[in-house]
Tab-separated table of C-alpha atoms in Angstrom:
chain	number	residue	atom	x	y	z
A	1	UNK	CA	8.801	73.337	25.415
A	2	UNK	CA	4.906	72.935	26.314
A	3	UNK	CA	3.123	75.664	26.923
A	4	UNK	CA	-0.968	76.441	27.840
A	5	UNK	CA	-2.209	80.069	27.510
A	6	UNK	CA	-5.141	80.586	29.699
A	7	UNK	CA	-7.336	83.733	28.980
A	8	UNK	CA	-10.275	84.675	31.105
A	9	UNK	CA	-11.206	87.734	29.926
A	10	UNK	CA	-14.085	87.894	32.229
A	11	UNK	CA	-11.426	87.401	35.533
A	12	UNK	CA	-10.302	90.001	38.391
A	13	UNK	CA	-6.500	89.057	37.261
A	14	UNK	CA	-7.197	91.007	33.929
A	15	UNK	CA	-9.555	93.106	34.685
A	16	UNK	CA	-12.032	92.290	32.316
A	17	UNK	CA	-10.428	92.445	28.752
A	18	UNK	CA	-8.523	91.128	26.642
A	19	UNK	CA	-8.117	91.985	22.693
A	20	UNK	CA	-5.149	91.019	20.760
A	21	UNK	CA	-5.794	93.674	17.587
A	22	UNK	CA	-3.867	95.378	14.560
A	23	UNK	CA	-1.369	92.722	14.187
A	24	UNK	CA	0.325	92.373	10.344
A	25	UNK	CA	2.288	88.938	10.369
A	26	UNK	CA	4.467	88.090	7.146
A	27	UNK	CA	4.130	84.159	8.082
A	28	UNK	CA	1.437	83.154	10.676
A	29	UNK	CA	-1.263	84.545	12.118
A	30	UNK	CA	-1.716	87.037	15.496
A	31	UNK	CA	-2.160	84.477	17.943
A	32	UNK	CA	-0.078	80.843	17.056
A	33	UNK	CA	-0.734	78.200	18.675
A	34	UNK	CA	2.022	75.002	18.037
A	35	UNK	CA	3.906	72.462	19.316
A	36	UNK	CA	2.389	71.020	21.631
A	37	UNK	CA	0.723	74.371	22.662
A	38	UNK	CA	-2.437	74.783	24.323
A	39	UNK	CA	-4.924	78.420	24.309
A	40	UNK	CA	-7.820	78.187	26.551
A	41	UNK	CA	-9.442	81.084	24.897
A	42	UNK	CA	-12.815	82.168	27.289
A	43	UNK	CA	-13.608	85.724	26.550
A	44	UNK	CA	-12.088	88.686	25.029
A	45	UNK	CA	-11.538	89.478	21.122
A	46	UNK	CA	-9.072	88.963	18.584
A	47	UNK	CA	-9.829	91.323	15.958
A	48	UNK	CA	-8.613	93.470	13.027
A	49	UNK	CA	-5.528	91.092	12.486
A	50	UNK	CA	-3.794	90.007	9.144
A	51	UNK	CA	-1.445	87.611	8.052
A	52	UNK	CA	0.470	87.026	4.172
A	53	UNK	CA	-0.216	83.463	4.540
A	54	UNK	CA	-2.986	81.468	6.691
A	55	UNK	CA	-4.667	81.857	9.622
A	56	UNK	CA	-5.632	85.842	9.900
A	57	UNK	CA	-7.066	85.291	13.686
A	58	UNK	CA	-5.680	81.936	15.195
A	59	UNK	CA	-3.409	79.173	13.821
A	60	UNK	CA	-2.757	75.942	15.336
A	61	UNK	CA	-0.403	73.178	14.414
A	62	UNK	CA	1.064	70.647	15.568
A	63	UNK	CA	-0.364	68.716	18.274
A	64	UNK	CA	-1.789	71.560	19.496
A	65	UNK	CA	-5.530	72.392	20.875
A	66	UNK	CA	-7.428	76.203	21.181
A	67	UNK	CA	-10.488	76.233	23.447
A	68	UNK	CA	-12.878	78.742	22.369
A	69	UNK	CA	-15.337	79.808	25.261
A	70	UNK	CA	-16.793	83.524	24.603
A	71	UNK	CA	-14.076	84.936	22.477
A	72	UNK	CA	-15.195	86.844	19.344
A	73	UNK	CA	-12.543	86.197	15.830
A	74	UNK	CA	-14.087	89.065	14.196
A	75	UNK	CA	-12.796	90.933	11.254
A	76	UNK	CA	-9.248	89.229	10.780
A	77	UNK	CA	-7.817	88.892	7.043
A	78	UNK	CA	-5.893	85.788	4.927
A	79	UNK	CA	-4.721	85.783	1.699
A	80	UNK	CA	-5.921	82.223	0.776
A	81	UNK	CA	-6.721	80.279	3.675
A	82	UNK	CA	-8.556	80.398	7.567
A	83	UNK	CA	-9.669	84.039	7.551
A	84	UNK	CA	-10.681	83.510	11.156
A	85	UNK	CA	-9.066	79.955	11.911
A	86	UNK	CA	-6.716	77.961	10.504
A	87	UNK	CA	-5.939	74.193	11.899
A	88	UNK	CA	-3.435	71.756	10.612
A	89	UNK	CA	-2.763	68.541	11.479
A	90	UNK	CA	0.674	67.518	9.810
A	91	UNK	CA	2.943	66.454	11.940
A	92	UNK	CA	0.832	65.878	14.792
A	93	UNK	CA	-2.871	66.060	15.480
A	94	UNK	CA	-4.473	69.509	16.196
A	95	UNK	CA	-8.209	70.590	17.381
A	96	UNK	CA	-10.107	73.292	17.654
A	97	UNK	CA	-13.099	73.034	20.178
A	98	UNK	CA	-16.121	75.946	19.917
A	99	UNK	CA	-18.142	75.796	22.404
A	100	UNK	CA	-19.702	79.442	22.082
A	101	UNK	CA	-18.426	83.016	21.067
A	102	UNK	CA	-18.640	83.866	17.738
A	103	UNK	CA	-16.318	83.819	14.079
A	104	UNK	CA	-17.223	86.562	12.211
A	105	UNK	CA	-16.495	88.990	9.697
A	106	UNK	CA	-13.018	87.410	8.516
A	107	UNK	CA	-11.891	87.429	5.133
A	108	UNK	CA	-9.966	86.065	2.332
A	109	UNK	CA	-8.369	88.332	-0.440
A	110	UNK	CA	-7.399	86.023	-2.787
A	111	UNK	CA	-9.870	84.338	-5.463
A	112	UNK	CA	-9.342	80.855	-4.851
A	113	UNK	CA	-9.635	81.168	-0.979
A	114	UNK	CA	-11.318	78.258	1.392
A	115	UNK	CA	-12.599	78.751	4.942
A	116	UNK	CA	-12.946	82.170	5.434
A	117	UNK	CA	-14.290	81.266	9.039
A	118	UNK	CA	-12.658	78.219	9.730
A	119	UNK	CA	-10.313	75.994	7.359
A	120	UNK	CA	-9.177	72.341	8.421
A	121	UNK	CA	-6.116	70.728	7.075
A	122	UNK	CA	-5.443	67.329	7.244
A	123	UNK	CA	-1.837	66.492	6.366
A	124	UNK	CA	-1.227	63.039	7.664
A	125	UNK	CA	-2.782	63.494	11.230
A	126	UNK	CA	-6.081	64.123	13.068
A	127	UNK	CA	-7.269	67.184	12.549
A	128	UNK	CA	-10.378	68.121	14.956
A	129	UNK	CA	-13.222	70.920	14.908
A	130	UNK	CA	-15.672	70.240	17.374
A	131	UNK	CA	-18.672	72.760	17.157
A	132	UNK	CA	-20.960	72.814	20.046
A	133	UNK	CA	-22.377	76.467	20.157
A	134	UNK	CA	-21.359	79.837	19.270
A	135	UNK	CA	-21.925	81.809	16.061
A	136	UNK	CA	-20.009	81.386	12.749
A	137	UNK	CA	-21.693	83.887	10.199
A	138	UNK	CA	-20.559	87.051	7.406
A	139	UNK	CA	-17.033	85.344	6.436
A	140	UNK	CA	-16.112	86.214	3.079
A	141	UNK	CA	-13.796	86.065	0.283
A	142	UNK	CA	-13.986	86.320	-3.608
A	143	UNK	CA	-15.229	83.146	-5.011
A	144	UNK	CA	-14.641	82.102	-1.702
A	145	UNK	CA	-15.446	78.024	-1.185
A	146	UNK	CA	-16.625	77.533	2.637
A	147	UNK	CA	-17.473	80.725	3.938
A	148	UNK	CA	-18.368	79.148	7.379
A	149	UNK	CA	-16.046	75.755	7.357
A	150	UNK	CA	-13.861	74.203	4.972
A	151	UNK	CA	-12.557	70.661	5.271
A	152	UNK	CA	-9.492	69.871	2.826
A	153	UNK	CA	-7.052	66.651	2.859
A	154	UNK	CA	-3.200	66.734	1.893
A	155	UNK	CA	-3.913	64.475	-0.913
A	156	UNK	CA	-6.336	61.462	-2.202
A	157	UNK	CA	-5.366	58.664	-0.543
A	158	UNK	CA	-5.272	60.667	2.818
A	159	UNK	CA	-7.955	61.253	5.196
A	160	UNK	CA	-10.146	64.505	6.093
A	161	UNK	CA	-10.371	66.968	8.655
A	162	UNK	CA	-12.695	65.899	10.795
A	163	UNK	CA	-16.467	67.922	11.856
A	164	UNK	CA	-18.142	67.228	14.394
A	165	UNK	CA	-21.573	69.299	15.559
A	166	UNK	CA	-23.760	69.018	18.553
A	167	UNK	CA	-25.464	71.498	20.909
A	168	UNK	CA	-27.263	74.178	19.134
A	169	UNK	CA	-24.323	76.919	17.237
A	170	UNK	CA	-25.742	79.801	14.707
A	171	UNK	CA	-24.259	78.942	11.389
A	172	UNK	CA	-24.513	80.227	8.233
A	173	UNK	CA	-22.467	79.985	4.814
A	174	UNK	CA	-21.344	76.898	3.613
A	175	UNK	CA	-19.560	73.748	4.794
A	176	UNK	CA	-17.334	73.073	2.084
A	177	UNK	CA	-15.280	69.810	1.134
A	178	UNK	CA	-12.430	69.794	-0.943
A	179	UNK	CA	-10.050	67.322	-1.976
């Protein structure tokens, strides 16, 4: 099963909002995106979301790809990892692609948290975030390591998540590397 989720939040076929908000998930986070999934993601929020494990806003795995266009990840909560975002490349590549709206606001609650923006996994396969505008900024966690972007690798002989900047996008916090 493939599947693309298109949101224009902006469009006369929803009139002009969309916010996926309040969600508590015991696994993932409020909006997964895997297996082959696609989320074209141009407007709208995803806020005030929480998950018991990764990804508080968005989570994509396996060869699967999110679009963000004008959507704000504001204010979403993970225990240890991807406040905001979450991307894991495992079994098959994954990417995320900013090319404006905003991550902001998301946190981790647990001490030894990475990535409260954004946190890339790379667990075998390519694992993509491509940063060409937007704003990443006020992500937070306690002793939190990458409070903007957070690159990790399964182990040492693997490779890394991969960044990639361009355009002109408002960061601020770190850009953490761990391995």
């Amino acid at each position: 099963f493939v599947a693309t989720i298109n949101v224009y939040a902006n469009s006369q076929e929803n009139a002009g909002e969309f916010v996926l908000s309040g969600n508590v998930k015991a696994t993932v986070s409020a909006l997964g995106v895997t297996y082959e999934g696609t989320a074209n993601l141009t407007g709208g929020t995803i806020q005030n979301n929480s998950t018991q494990v990764y990804g508080g806003g968005v989570c994509i795995t396996g060869q699967s790809a999110v679009l963000l266009d004008g959507t704000q990840i504001l204010n979403n909560q993970a225990p240890y990892n991807g406040g905001g975002v979450y991307i894991e490349g495992a079994s098959n590549p994954a990417s995320f692609v900013m090319k404006s709206g905003s991550i902001t606001g998301n946190t981790l609650s647990e001490e030894y948290g990475s990535g409260a923006g954004i946190y890339a996994w790379y667990a075998g396969k390519e694992t993509l975030v491509s940063i060409t505008g937007g704003t990443i900024q006020n992500n937070t966690g306690p002793a939190c390591n990458g409070q903007a972007v957070s690159l990790a690798r399964q182990d040492a002989s693997a490779g890394y998540a991969r960044l990639q900047f361009s355009g002109n996008p408002q960061i601020s916090g770190d850009v953490y590397l761990w391995h």
